[in-house]
Tab-separated table of C-alpha atoms in Angstrom:
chain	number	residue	atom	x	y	z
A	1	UNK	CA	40.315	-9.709	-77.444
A	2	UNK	CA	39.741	-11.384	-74.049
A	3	UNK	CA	38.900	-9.573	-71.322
A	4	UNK	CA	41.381	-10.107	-68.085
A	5	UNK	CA	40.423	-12.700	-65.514
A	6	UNK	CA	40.790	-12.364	-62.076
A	7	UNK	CA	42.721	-14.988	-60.149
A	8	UNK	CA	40.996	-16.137	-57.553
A	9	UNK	CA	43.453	-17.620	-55.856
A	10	UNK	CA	45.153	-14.296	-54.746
A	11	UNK	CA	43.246	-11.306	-53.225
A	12	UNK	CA	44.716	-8.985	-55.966
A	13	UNK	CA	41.943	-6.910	-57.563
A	14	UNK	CA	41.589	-5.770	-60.855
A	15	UNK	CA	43.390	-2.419	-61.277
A	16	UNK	CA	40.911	0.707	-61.290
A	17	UNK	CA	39.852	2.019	-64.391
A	18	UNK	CA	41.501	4.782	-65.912
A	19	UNK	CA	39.358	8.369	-65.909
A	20	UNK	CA	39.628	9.999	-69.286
A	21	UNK	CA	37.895	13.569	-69.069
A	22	UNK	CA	34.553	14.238	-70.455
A	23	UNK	CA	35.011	16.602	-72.933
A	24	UNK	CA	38.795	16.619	-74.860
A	25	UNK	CA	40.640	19.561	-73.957
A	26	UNK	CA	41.462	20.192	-77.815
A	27	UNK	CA	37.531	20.478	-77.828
A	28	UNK	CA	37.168	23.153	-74.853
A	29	UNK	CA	40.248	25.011	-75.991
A	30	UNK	CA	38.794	25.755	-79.463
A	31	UNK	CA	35.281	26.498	-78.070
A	32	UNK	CA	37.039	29.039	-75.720
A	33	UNK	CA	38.885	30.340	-78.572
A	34	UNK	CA	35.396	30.365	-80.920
A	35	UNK	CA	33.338	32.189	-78.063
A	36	UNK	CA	36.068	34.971	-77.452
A	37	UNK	CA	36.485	35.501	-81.488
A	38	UNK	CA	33.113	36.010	-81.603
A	39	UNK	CA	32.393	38.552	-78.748
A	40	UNK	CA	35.532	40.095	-79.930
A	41	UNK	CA	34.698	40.759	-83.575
A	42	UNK	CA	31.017	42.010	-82.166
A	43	UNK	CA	32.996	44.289	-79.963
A	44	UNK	CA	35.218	45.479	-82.755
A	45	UNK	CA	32.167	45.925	-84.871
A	46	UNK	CA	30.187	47.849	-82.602
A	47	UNK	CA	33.496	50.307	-82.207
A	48	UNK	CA	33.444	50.846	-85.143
A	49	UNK	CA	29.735	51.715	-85.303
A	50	UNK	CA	30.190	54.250	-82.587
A	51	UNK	CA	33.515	55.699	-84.429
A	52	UNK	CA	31.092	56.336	-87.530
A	53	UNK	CA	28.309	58.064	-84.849
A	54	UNK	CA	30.954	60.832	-84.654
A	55	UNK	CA	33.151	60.506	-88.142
A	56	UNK	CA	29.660	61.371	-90.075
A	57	UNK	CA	28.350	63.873	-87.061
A	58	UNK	CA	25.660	61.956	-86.163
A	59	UNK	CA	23.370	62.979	-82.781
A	60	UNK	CA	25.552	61.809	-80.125
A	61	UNK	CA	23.101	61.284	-77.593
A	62	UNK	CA	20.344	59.085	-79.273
A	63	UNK	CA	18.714	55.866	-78.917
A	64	UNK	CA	21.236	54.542	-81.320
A	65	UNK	CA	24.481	55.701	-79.473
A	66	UNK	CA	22.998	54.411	-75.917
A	67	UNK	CA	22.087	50.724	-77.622
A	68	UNK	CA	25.465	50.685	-79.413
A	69	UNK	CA	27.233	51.811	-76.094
A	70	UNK	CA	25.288	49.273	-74.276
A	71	UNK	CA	26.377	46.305	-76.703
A	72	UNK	CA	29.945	47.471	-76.731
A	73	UNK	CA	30.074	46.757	-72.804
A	74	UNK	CA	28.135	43.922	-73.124
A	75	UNK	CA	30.469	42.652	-75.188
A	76	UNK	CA	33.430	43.387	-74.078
A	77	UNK	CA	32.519	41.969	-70.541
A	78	UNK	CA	31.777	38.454	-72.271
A	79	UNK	CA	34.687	38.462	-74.267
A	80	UNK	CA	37.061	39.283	-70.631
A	81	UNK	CA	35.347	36.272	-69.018
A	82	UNK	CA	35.961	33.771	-71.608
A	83	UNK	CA	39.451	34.903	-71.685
A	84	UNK	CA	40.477	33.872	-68.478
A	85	UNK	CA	39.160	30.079	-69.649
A	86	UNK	CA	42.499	29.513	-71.775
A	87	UNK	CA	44.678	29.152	-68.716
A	88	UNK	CA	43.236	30.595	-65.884
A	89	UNK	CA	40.242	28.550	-65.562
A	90	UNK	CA	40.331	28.668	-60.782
A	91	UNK	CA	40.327	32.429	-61.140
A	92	UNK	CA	37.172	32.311	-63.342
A	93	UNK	CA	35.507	30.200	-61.104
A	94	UNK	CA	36.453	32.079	-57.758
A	95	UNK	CA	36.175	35.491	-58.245
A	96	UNK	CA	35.331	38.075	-55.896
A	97	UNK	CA	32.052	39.263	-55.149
A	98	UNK	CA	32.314	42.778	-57.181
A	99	UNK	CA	34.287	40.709	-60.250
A	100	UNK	CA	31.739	37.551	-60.231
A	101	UNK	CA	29.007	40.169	-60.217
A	102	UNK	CA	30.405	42.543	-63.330
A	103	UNK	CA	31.345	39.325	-65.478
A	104	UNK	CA	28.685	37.069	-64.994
A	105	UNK	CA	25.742	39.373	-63.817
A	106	UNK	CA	26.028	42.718	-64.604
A	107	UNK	CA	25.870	41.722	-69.030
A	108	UNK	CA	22.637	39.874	-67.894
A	109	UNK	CA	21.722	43.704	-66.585
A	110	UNK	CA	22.496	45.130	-69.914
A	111	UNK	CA	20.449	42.906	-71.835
A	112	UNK	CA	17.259	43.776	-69.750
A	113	UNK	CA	18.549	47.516	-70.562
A	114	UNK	CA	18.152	46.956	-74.190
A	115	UNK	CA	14.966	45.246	-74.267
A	116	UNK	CA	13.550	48.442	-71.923
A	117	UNK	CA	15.195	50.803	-74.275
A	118	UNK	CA	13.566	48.546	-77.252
A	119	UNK	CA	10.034	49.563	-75.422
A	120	UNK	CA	10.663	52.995	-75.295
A	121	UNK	CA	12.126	53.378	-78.777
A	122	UNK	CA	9.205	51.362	-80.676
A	123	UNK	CA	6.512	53.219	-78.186
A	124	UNK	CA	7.322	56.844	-79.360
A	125	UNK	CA	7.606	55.570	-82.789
A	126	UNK	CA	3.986	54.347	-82.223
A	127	UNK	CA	2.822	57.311	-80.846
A	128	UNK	CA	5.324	60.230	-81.930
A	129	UNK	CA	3.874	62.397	-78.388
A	130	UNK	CA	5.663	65.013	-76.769
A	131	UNK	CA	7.953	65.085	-74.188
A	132	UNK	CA	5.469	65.406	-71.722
A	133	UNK	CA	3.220	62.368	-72.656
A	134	UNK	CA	6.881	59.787	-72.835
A	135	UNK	CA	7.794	61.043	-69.468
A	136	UNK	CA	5.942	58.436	-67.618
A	137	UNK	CA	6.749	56.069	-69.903
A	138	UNK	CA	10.518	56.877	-69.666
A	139	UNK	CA	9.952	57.074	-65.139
A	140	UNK	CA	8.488	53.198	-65.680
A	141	UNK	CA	11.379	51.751	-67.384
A	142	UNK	CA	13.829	53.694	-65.166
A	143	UNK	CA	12.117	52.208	-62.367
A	144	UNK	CA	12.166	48.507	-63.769
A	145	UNK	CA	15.500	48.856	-64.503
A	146	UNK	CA	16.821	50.420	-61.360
A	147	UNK	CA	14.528	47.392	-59.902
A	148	UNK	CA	16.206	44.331	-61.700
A	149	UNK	CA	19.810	46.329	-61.208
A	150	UNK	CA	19.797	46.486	-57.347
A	151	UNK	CA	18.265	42.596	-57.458
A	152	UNK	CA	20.632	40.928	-59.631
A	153	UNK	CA	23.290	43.147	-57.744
A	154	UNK	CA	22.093	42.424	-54.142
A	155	UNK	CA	21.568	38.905	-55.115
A	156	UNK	CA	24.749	38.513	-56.327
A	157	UNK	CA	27.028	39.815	-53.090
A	158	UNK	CA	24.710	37.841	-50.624
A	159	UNK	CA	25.637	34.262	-52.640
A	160	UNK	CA	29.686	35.977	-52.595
A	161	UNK	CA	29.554	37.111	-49.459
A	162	UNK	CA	26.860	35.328	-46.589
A	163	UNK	CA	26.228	32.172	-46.035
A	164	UNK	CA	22.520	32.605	-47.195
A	165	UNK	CA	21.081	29.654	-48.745
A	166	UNK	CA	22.184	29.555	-52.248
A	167	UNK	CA	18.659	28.455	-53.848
A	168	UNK	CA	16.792	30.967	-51.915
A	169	UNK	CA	19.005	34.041	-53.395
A	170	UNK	CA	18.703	32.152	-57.069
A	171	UNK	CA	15.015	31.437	-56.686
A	172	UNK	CA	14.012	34.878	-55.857
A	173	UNK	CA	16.746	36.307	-58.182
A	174	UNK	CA	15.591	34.173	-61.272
A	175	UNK	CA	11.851	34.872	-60.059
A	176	UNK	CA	11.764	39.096	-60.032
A	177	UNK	CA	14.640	39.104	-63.652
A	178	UNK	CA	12.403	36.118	-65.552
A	179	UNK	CA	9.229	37.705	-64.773
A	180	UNK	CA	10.356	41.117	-65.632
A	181	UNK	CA	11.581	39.712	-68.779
A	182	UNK	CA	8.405	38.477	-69.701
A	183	UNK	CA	6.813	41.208	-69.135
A	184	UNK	CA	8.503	43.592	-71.203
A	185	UNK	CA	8.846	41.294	-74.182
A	186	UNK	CA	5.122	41.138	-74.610
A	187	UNK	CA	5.341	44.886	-73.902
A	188	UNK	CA	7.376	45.053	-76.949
A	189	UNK	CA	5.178	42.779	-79.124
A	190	UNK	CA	2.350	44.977	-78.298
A	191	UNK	CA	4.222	48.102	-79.923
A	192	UNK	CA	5.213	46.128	-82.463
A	193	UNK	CA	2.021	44.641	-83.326
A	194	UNK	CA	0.765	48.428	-83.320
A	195	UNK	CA	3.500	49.071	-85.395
A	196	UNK	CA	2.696	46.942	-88.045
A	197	UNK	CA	-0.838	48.475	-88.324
A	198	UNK	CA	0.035	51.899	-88.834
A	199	UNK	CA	0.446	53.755	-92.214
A	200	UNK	CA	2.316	56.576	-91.029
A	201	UNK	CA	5.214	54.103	-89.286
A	202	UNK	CA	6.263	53.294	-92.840
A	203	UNK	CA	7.661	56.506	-93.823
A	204	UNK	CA	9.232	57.266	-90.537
A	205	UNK	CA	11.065	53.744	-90.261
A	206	UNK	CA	12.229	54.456	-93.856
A	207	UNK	CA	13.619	57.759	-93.184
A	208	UNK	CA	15.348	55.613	-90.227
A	209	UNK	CA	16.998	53.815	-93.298
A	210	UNK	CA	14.626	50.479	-92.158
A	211	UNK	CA	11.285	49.295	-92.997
A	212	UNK	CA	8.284	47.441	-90.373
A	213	UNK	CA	8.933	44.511	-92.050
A	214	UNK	CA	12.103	44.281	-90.936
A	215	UNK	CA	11.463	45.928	-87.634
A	216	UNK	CA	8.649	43.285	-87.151
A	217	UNK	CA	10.935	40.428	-88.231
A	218	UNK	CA	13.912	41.484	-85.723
A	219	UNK	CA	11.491	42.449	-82.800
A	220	UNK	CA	10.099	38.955	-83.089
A	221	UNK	CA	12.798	37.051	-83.131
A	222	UNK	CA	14.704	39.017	-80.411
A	223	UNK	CA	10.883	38.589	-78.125
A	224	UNK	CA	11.389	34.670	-78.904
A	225	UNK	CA	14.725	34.265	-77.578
A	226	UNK	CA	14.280	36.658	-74.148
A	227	UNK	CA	10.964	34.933	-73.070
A	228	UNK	CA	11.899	31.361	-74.042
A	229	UNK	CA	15.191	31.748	-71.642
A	230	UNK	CA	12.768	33.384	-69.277
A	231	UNK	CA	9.807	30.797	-69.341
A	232	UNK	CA	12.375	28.026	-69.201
A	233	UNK	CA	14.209	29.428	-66.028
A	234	UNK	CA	10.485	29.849	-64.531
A	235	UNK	CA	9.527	26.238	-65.706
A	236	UNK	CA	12.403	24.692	-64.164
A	237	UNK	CA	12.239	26.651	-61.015
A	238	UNK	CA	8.329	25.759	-60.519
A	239	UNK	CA	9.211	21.781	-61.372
A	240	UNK	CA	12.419	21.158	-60.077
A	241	UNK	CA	14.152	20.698	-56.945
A	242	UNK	CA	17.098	23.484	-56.671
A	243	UNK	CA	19.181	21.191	-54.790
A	244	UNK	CA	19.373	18.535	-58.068
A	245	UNK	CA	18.470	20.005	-60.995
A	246	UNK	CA	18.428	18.242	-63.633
A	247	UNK	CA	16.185	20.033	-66.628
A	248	UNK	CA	15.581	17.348	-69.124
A	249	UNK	CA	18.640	15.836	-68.787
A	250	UNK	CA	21.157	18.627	-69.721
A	251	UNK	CA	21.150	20.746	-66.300
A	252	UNK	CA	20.810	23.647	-68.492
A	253	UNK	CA	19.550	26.331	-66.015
A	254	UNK	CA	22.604	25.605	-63.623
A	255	UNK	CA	24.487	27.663	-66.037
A	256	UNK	CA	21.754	28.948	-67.955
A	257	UNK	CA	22.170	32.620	-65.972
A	258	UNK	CA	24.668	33.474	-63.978
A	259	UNK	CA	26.205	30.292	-62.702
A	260	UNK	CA	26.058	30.921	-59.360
A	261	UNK	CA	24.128	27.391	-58.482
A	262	UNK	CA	27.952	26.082	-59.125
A	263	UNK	CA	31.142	26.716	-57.308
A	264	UNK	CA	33.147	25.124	-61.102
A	265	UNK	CA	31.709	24.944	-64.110
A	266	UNK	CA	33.018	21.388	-65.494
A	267	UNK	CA	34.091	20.424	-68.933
A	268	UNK	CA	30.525	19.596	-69.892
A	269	UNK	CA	28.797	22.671	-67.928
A	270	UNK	CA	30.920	25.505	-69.517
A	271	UNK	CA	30.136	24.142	-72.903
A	272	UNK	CA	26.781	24.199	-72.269
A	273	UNK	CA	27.277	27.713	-70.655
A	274	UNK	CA	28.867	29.014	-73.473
A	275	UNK	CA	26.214	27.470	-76.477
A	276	UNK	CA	23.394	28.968	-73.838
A	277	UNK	CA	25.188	32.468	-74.258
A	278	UNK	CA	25.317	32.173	-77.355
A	279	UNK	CA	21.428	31.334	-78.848
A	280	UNK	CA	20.352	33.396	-76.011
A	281	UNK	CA	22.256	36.237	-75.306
A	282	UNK	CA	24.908	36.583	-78.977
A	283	UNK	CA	22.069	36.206	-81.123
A	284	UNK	CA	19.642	38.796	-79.360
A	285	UNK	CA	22.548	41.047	-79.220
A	286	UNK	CA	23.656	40.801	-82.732
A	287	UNK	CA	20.105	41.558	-84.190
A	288	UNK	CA	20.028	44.536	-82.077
A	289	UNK	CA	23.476	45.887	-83.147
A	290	UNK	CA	22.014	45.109	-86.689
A	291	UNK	CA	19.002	47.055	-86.477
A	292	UNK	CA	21.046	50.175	-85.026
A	293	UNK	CA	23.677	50.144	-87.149
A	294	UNK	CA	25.105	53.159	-88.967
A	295	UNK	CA	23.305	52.236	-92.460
A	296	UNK	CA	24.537	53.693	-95.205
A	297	UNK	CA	21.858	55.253	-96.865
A	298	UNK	CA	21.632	57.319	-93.832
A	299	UNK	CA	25.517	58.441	-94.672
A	300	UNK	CA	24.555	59.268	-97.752
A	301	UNK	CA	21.904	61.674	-97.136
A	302	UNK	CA	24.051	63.869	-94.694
A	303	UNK	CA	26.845	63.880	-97.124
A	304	UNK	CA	24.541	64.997	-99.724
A	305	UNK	CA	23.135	67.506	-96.789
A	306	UNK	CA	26.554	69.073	-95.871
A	307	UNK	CA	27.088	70.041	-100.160
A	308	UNK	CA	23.631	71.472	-100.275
């Protein structure tokens, strides 16, 4: 088939062509709808986790409860932004300062909460100390914590509501949380790695209803995925201009975080900000709701416990 020719005898021009979108919107509508099933059935599941915490009388305030109750919030704040992407897609991408921080940022926050709580967990089953010898340990972590909250929340209201310099805020922001990140994942490995020599952590992980094999395996995996996110974000930060990212062609870190480098995520950015959620922050998450998990050999020895 011919191509049309222009006349030129006649200043008539060709007519523009026509700008089909890049992504179809059958495509983004079922990626919305596959991204809030799946932070909705995690939610559900981890519900139900915490329903069994009290239908089997299990310690209520433990490191499994706070992990659970920190995945449940997690989740449910993922599965409320994604929502508003089925029809409501300007109010997702303007919200308020206190909104944009609690869907986008705070969940960020959690995560770093888990991996501290990770630390802590694996340390005393390393050591098995006292009270007294965990307190500094637990005043460290509080302190990191508090430290990346009041960033990530500070940083958050100044791009929402100042005029600051947007890649100031972001590299600072992504500086302090990335490095922090880093840090305690090879924190972890090092308790893990400890782990794995003992003889004694056997038994106690098996009375746990788990094994260091499998602690080992799910520690590892959930180290990979935090400080490859991390080191990326650094890498890009160190290499790039702000201004025009452009990370290897896929302007990943733009939407990598916490999107705040972009007023709209497009067609092609919130795909990529949803598959970037979910390797790096769904998979993480579901390995730790895995490992803490009411197992059920553990509801069969209380059952067995209550007849005695």
């Amino acid at each position: 088939m011919e191509a049309p020719v222009r006349d030129r005898g006649t200043n008539e021009s060709l007519p523009p062509p026509t700008l089909s979108p890049a992504v179809p919107p059958y495509v983004k509508l079922g990626l919305t709808v596959a991204y809030t099933v799946f932070y909705s059935l995690l939610f559900i599941f981890v519900y139900a986790q915490l329903w069994l915490v009290l239908r089997y009388r299990h310690k209520r305030l433990s490191y499994q409860t706070v992990f659970l109750f920190l995945c449940l919030l997690w989740a449910a704040l993922r599965a409320v932004l994604f929502s508003f992407y089925f029809r409501d897609c300007v109010t997702a991408n303007t919200l308020g300062p206190f909104t944009f921080w609690l869907l986008y940022c705070c969940p960020v926050c959690l995560q770093f909460f888990t991996l501290s709580l990770m630390n802590l967990y694996f340390a005393q089953v390393q050591i098995r100390p006292s009270a007294d010898t965990l307190l500094p340990l637990y005043l460290v972590f509080l302190a990191v914590s508090l430290l990346f909250l009041v960033v990530n929340l500070t940083c958050a209201l100044l791009v929402k509501m100042t005029k600051t310099e947007t890649k100031t805020i972001v590299l600072v922001r992504v500086a302090i949380n990335d490095t922090l990140f880093v840090l305690c994942a090879v924190s972890l490995a090092i308790y893990l790695f400890k782990i794995a020599k003992m003889s004694l952590a056997n038994i106690y992980l098996e009375s746990k209803g788990t094994s260091v094999c499998q602690v080992t395996i799910i520690g590892a995996i959930v180290i990979l995925l935090y400080t490859s996110r991390a080191c990326y974000n650094l890498v890009v930060l160190a290499l790039t201009n702000i201004l025009r990212i452009n990370s290897f062609g896929y302007d990943w870190y733009n939407v990598s975080d916490q999107a705040d480098l972009r007023s709209t995520l497009g067609d092609a950015g919130y795909i990529v900000f949803g598959v970037v959620l979910f390797v790096w922050e769904l998979l993480p998450t579901s390995l730790v709701v895995f490992f803490f998990r009411v197992r059920r050999c553990c509801i069969v020895l209380l059952s067995l416990n209550l007849f005695i």
